[in-house]
Amino acid sequence: MDWINKARIKSSDLIERSLDRNIRIAVTGLSGAGKTAFITSLINQLLFASNEKHLTFFRANSQRRIKACKLMQHDELHIPSFDYNAAINHLTAEEPEWPMSTKTVTQAQLKSRFTVANRWLRKVQSDSHVTIDVIDYPGEWLLDLPLLSMDYKEWSQSCCKYLSSERRHKYTNEVFQHISTLDHQTRKDELEISNKLSKLAKEYASSLLEYRKDYNDYATVLPGRFILPGDLAGAPVLDFFPILNQDILNLDWSQFDSNSTLAILEKRFNYYKNKIIKPFFHDYFSNVDRQIVLIDTGSALEAGYESYQDLKETIEQLLEGFSYGRSNWLKRLFSPTIDKLMIATSKADLVPPDQHAALESFMQKMVNQAKNNVDYEGVEVETMAISAIATSEPISTEHQGKRLLCVKGIEQSSGESVIHYPGKVPSRTLSREEWNELNIDFSPFAIPPLSPDEPLPHIRMDKVIEFLIGDKFI
Amino acid sequence: MSDKPVKFYSKDKAHQDAEKLLKTNMPRIESGAPGSETQSDIVATGSAASLGLKTDTKKPLLKKLFWPSLSAFVIFVAGYEAYHFIAGLLESNWLLGLGASILGGAVIVSGGYGLLKGWRARRRFKKREKQKQQFTQLMKDNSYGQAQALIHEVTQDIADHVHISTLKAQYDRQQQQVHNDQELIHIYSGSVIAGLDKMAIDIVTKHASEAAAMVALSPLAAADMALVAWRSSKMIEQLSKLYGCPQTALGRLEMTKRVFKNMMLAGASELVADAGVELLGKSLTATISAKAAQGIGVGVLIARMGLQTMHLCRPMPFGQENKPRLGQIRKSIYQKVVGLVKSASTGKSEQGIDTTEKKN
């Protein structure tokens, strides 16, 4: 009966392939949104899923169908691995600290073996496995996406507009002067002026980076690799900047010589666009099935009206990448396959649980337009307030004669146990006056002592896992 | 509640109080109404009936008057007659009169007790319906801190009649304070109520297949009817007890009425889905015997009644995925009846067995 066994193995192989139990999850978010913590927690929860029944809302786990999970070497060998072990070691060390933030694209692969639930499929194969690839990359790089639809002139114009704002003027005034007084027309050898351009580009980038540090604002004026160059640090492709001289912007550029400074800058911009961004997005978009966008709503609330508006705009641009219509140029370029998108507000552990709904609703209002566009394209979108690694526990106390639900954690500065009420989180967008009156404080807690033998404490990670990969465990 | 951020350090009184509170009821802080003010924008759970026909509150007074006045009249006449009867007896012989009045008193007391219990059962059922409405509303809202009390109440009701400590422990293990109402209800439904559902399905299966077997064997048509009434009433009693709102004989009558109404109205769609399988069943049963086919028919009817009773008594509505299906129960009914027929006809007609086995 050898041939029967062979046929069985063959058919189960075929079914495995036809069911497509490979899944690629991309984790996106601006720096500081908690991407690394999220991935660490995601892997951690899944690794513990075979022994513990802790993921209540992850059906495969609560039905005890997951047999084992294992970290594997991923197939795309040119992408660095996500260092899960180092992250866990950081978190569970005697003096715990948050894992290192994302500087470049990394990937982790997880294989999970589970019992098949569908009773027809079970007749053919009782066990199957799902391969989960998690891709982590800096959200800043995603902001290059709009650049693809701009040419150098359009980009320069948008930069001009952006830099003219009152708030940014203070930081960029000097470099603005330097760039706009530059002689764009003289013919020169590229190598000769390379140094000068490099110096100016650095000045341009550093002035904006400084502004960014103070206001946590992201925009297309600062291409993603200027912020996090990855392996491009020092390469001449990054030595460019926009034309900020209105007179030149109004001219017809075809009259410029191909050796002029302007032409050189344009050449570099186009090179950046075509040789850096395009391949990156091609690699990234063509295979991803599920996407999670993490937003640190708490910080946005703390930072005030201006920053909120900037963040809102950034998120909209970020999500634009997912609103692929049939006629969309993105679709034609990369043929993306994302069918589920989760927009999550991270760090929900800093907010008492009765206000999670408000936090989520506030975030929902913030991304409403962008979400609407994505929804329209038939991508399943879900929003949620989550915490990948919970540093607090809810506790209720008396304050001014009334019950108050607070969170209890360890204060970062003093190391002392503290019960914290962060203020009332608004559940809708606020007017400028209301922003000024808003009084909230989302100061982060220190990491509590964690054990490497227990799954990390979390808020709603089980729901996230169910949404992102639950449908593959059938 | 203040809207400003506050911090309580361990030397503050509020911090110590909270710690103490956490220690005294360790698994979870009793959710009185924490954050009731932040929830003020959430609609009160009572107003669940948002859309629908208004119930006819203005029945004509004369029509409304009919039943109460009739029963009052009958009671009055019976009392009057009984009084005269006893008085007459007393006149003729005091011992006879005493005996009659003791019997009469016993009738009144036990009848009143029965009425009281029936009324309480009815109230329990009404309460269950209200709870169900509240749960449905909470499932829709994105609220926090309101489900806990409701779940506690339902658990109390159920724990009065069923041993649910293991299910309760499972629920306690899974729930955390960060869960909102929706999540809590989901967890509760997946742990405690799911366990009860399993038991309920067992009860329904047992009663349905027993009734099927009885009808298949009973020689009298009149006996069939009595059997159905008896088994179904027994089943409703057990099911209602299982879900924590036990019904008395009177209440069961009302419940049976509701069950039939639901089966006719809401069950129509299920009927269509079941029809195909039933047809298949008929061709099978026709080959056995008319009586066995009747048995199976009755069994399916009782099973359907059982499922409707579950729908009525369950504290929260079934979701799309945990809805009980008739298919599983039907299978065991067939097996029971076919097994009976087989064992009854062994040796008598081997042909009959052959056909049943083939179709099986």
CSV table of C-alpha atoms in Angstrom, one decimal, chain B residues 203-323:
chain,number,residue,atom,x,y,z
B,203,ILE,CA,-30.8,17.2,27.2
B,204,VAL,CA,-32.6,18.0,23.9
B,205,THR,CA,-31.0,15.1,22.2
B,206,LYS,CA,-31.9,12.7,25.0
B,207,HIS,CA,-35.5,13.8,25.1
B,208,ALA,CA,-36.0,14.0,21.4
B,209,SER,CA,-34.6,10.5,20.7
B,210,GLU,CA,-36.5,9.0,23.6
B,211,ALA,CA,-39.7,10.5,22.4
B,212,ALA,CA,-39.0,9.3,18.9
B,213,ALA,CA,-38.4,5.8,20.2
B,214,MET,CA,-41.5,5.8,22.3
B,215,VAL,CA,-43.8,7.0,19.5
B,216,ALA,CA,-42.2,4.5,17.1
B,217,LEU,CA,-43.2,1.7,19.5
B,218,SER,CA,-46.5,2.9,20.9
B,219,PRO,CA,-49.6,1.3,19.5
B,220,LEU,CA,-52.1,4.1,20.1
B,221,ALA,CA,-52.3,7.4,18.3
B,222,ALA,CA,-53.8,9.0,21.4
B,223,ALA,CA,-50.9,7.8,23.5
B,224,ASP,CA,-48.6,9.5,21.0
B,225,MET,CA,-50.0,12.9,21.7
B,226,ALA,CA,-49.8,12.4,25.5
B,227,LEU,CA,-46.2,11.2,25.1
B,228,VAL,CA,-45.3,14.3,23.1
B,229,ALA,CA,-46.9,16.6,25.6
B,230,TRP,CA,-45.2,14.8,28.5
B,231,ARG,CA,-41.7,14.7,27.1
B,232,SER,CA,-41.7,18.2,25.8
B,233,SER,CA,-43.0,19.6,29.0
B,234,LYS,CA,-40.3,17.7,30.9
B,235,MET,CA,-37.7,18.9,28.5
B,236,ILE,CA,-38.7,22.5,28.8
B,237,GLU,CA,-38.6,22.2,32.6
B,238,GLN,CA,-35.1,20.9,32.5
B,239,LEU,CA,-33.8,23.4,29.9
B,240,SER,CA,-35.3,26.4,31.7
B,241,LYS,CA,-33.8,25.2,35.0
B,242,LEU,CA,-30.4,24.8,33.3
B,243,TYR,CA,-30.3,28.4,32.1
B,244,GLY,CA,-31.4,29.6,35.6
B,245,CYS,CA,-35.0,30.6,35.0
B,246,PRO,CA,-37.0,27.5,36.0
B,247,GLN,CA,-40.6,27.4,34.9
B,248,THR,CA,-43.5,25.7,36.7
B,249,ALA,CA,-46.3,23.8,35.0
B,250,LEU,CA,-48.3,27.0,34.4
B,251,GLY,CA,-45.2,28.9,33.2
B,252,ARG,CA,-44.3,26.0,31.0
B,253,LEU,CA,-47.6,26.3,29.2
B,254,GLU,CA,-46.9,29.9,28.5
B,255,MET,CA,-43.4,28.9,27.4
B,256,THR,CA,-44.7,26.2,25.1
B,257,LYS,CA,-47.0,28.7,23.5
B,258,ARG,CA,-44.0,31.0,22.9
B,259,VAL,CA,-41.9,28.2,21.6
B,260,PHE,CA,-44.5,27.2,19.1
B,261,LYS,CA,-45.0,30.8,18.1
B,262,ASN,CA,-41.3,31.2,17.5
B,263,MET,CA,-41.1,27.9,15.6
B,264,MET,CA,-43.8,29.0,13.3
B,265,LEU,CA,-42.5,32.5,12.7
B,266,ALA,CA,-38.8,32.7,13.3
B,267,GLY,CA,-38.2,29.1,12.5
B,268,ALA,CA,-39.4,29.4,8.9
B,269,SER,CA,-35.9,29.9,7.5
B,270,GLU,CA,-34.5,27.0,9.4
B,271,LEU,CA,-37.3,24.9,8.1
B,272,VAL,CA,-36.2,25.6,4.6
B,273,ALA,CA,-32.6,24.7,5.4
B,274,ASP,CA,-33.8,21.5,7.1
B,275,ALA,CA,-36.2,20.5,4.4
B,276,GLY,CA,-33.6,19.0,2.2
B,277,VAL,CA,-32.2,16.7,4.9
B,278,GLU,CA,-35.7,15.8,6.0
B,279,LEU,CA,-36.6,14.6,2.5
B,280,LEU,CA,-33.6,12.4,2.5
B,281,GLY,CA,-34.8,11.1,5.9
B,282,LYS,CA,-38.2,10.4,4.5
B,283,SER,CA,-36.9,8.1,1.8
B,284,LEU,CA,-35.0,6.3,4.5
B,285,THR,CA,-37.9,6.1,7.0
B,286,ALA,CA,-40.4,5.1,4.4
B,287,THR,CA,-38.6,1.9,3.9
B,288,ILE,CA,-38.7,1.1,7.6
B,289,SER,CA,-42.3,1.7,8.6
B,290,ALA,CA,-44.9,4.4,8.9
B,291,LYS,CA,-44.7,4.2,12.6
B,292,ALA,CA,-41.0,4.6,12.8
B,293,ALA,CA,-41.3,7.6,10.4
B,294,GLN,CA,-43.8,9.1,12.7
B,295,GLY,CA,-41.4,8.6,15.6
B,296,ILE,CA,-38.6,10.3,13.8
B,297,GLY,CA,-40.9,13.2,12.8
B,298,VAL,CA,-42.0,13.6,16.4
B,299,GLY,CA,-38.3,13.4,17.6
B,300,VAL,CA,-37.4,16.2,15.2
B,301,LEU,CA,-40.3,18.3,16.3
B,302,ILE,CA,-39.3,17.9,19.9
B,303,ALA,CA,-35.7,18.7,19.1
B,304,ARG,CA,-36.8,21.8,17.3
B,305,MET,CA,-38.9,22.8,20.3
B,306,GLY,CA,-35.8,22.2,22.5
B,307,LEU,CA,-33.7,24.5,20.4
B,308,GLN,CA,-36.3,27.2,20.5
B,309,THR,CA,-36.5,26.9,24.3
B,310,MET,CA,-32.8,27.3,24.4
B,311,HIS,CA,-33.1,30.5,22.4
B,312,LEU,CA,-35.8,31.8,24.8
B,313,CYS,CA,-34.0,30.9,28.0
B,314,ARG,CA,-30.4,31.8,27.1
B,315,PRO,CA,-29.3,35.0,28.7
B,316,MET,CA,-27.6,36.3,25.6
B,317,PRO,CA,-28.6,35.7,22.0
B,318,PHE,CA,-26.7,33.1,20.0
B,319,GLY,CA,-24.1,34.3,17.6
B,320,GLN,CA,-23.8,33.2,14.1
B,321,GLU,CA,-21.2,30.6,14.8
B,322,ASN,CA,-22.3,29.1,18.1
B,323,LYS,CA,-25.9,28.7,17.0
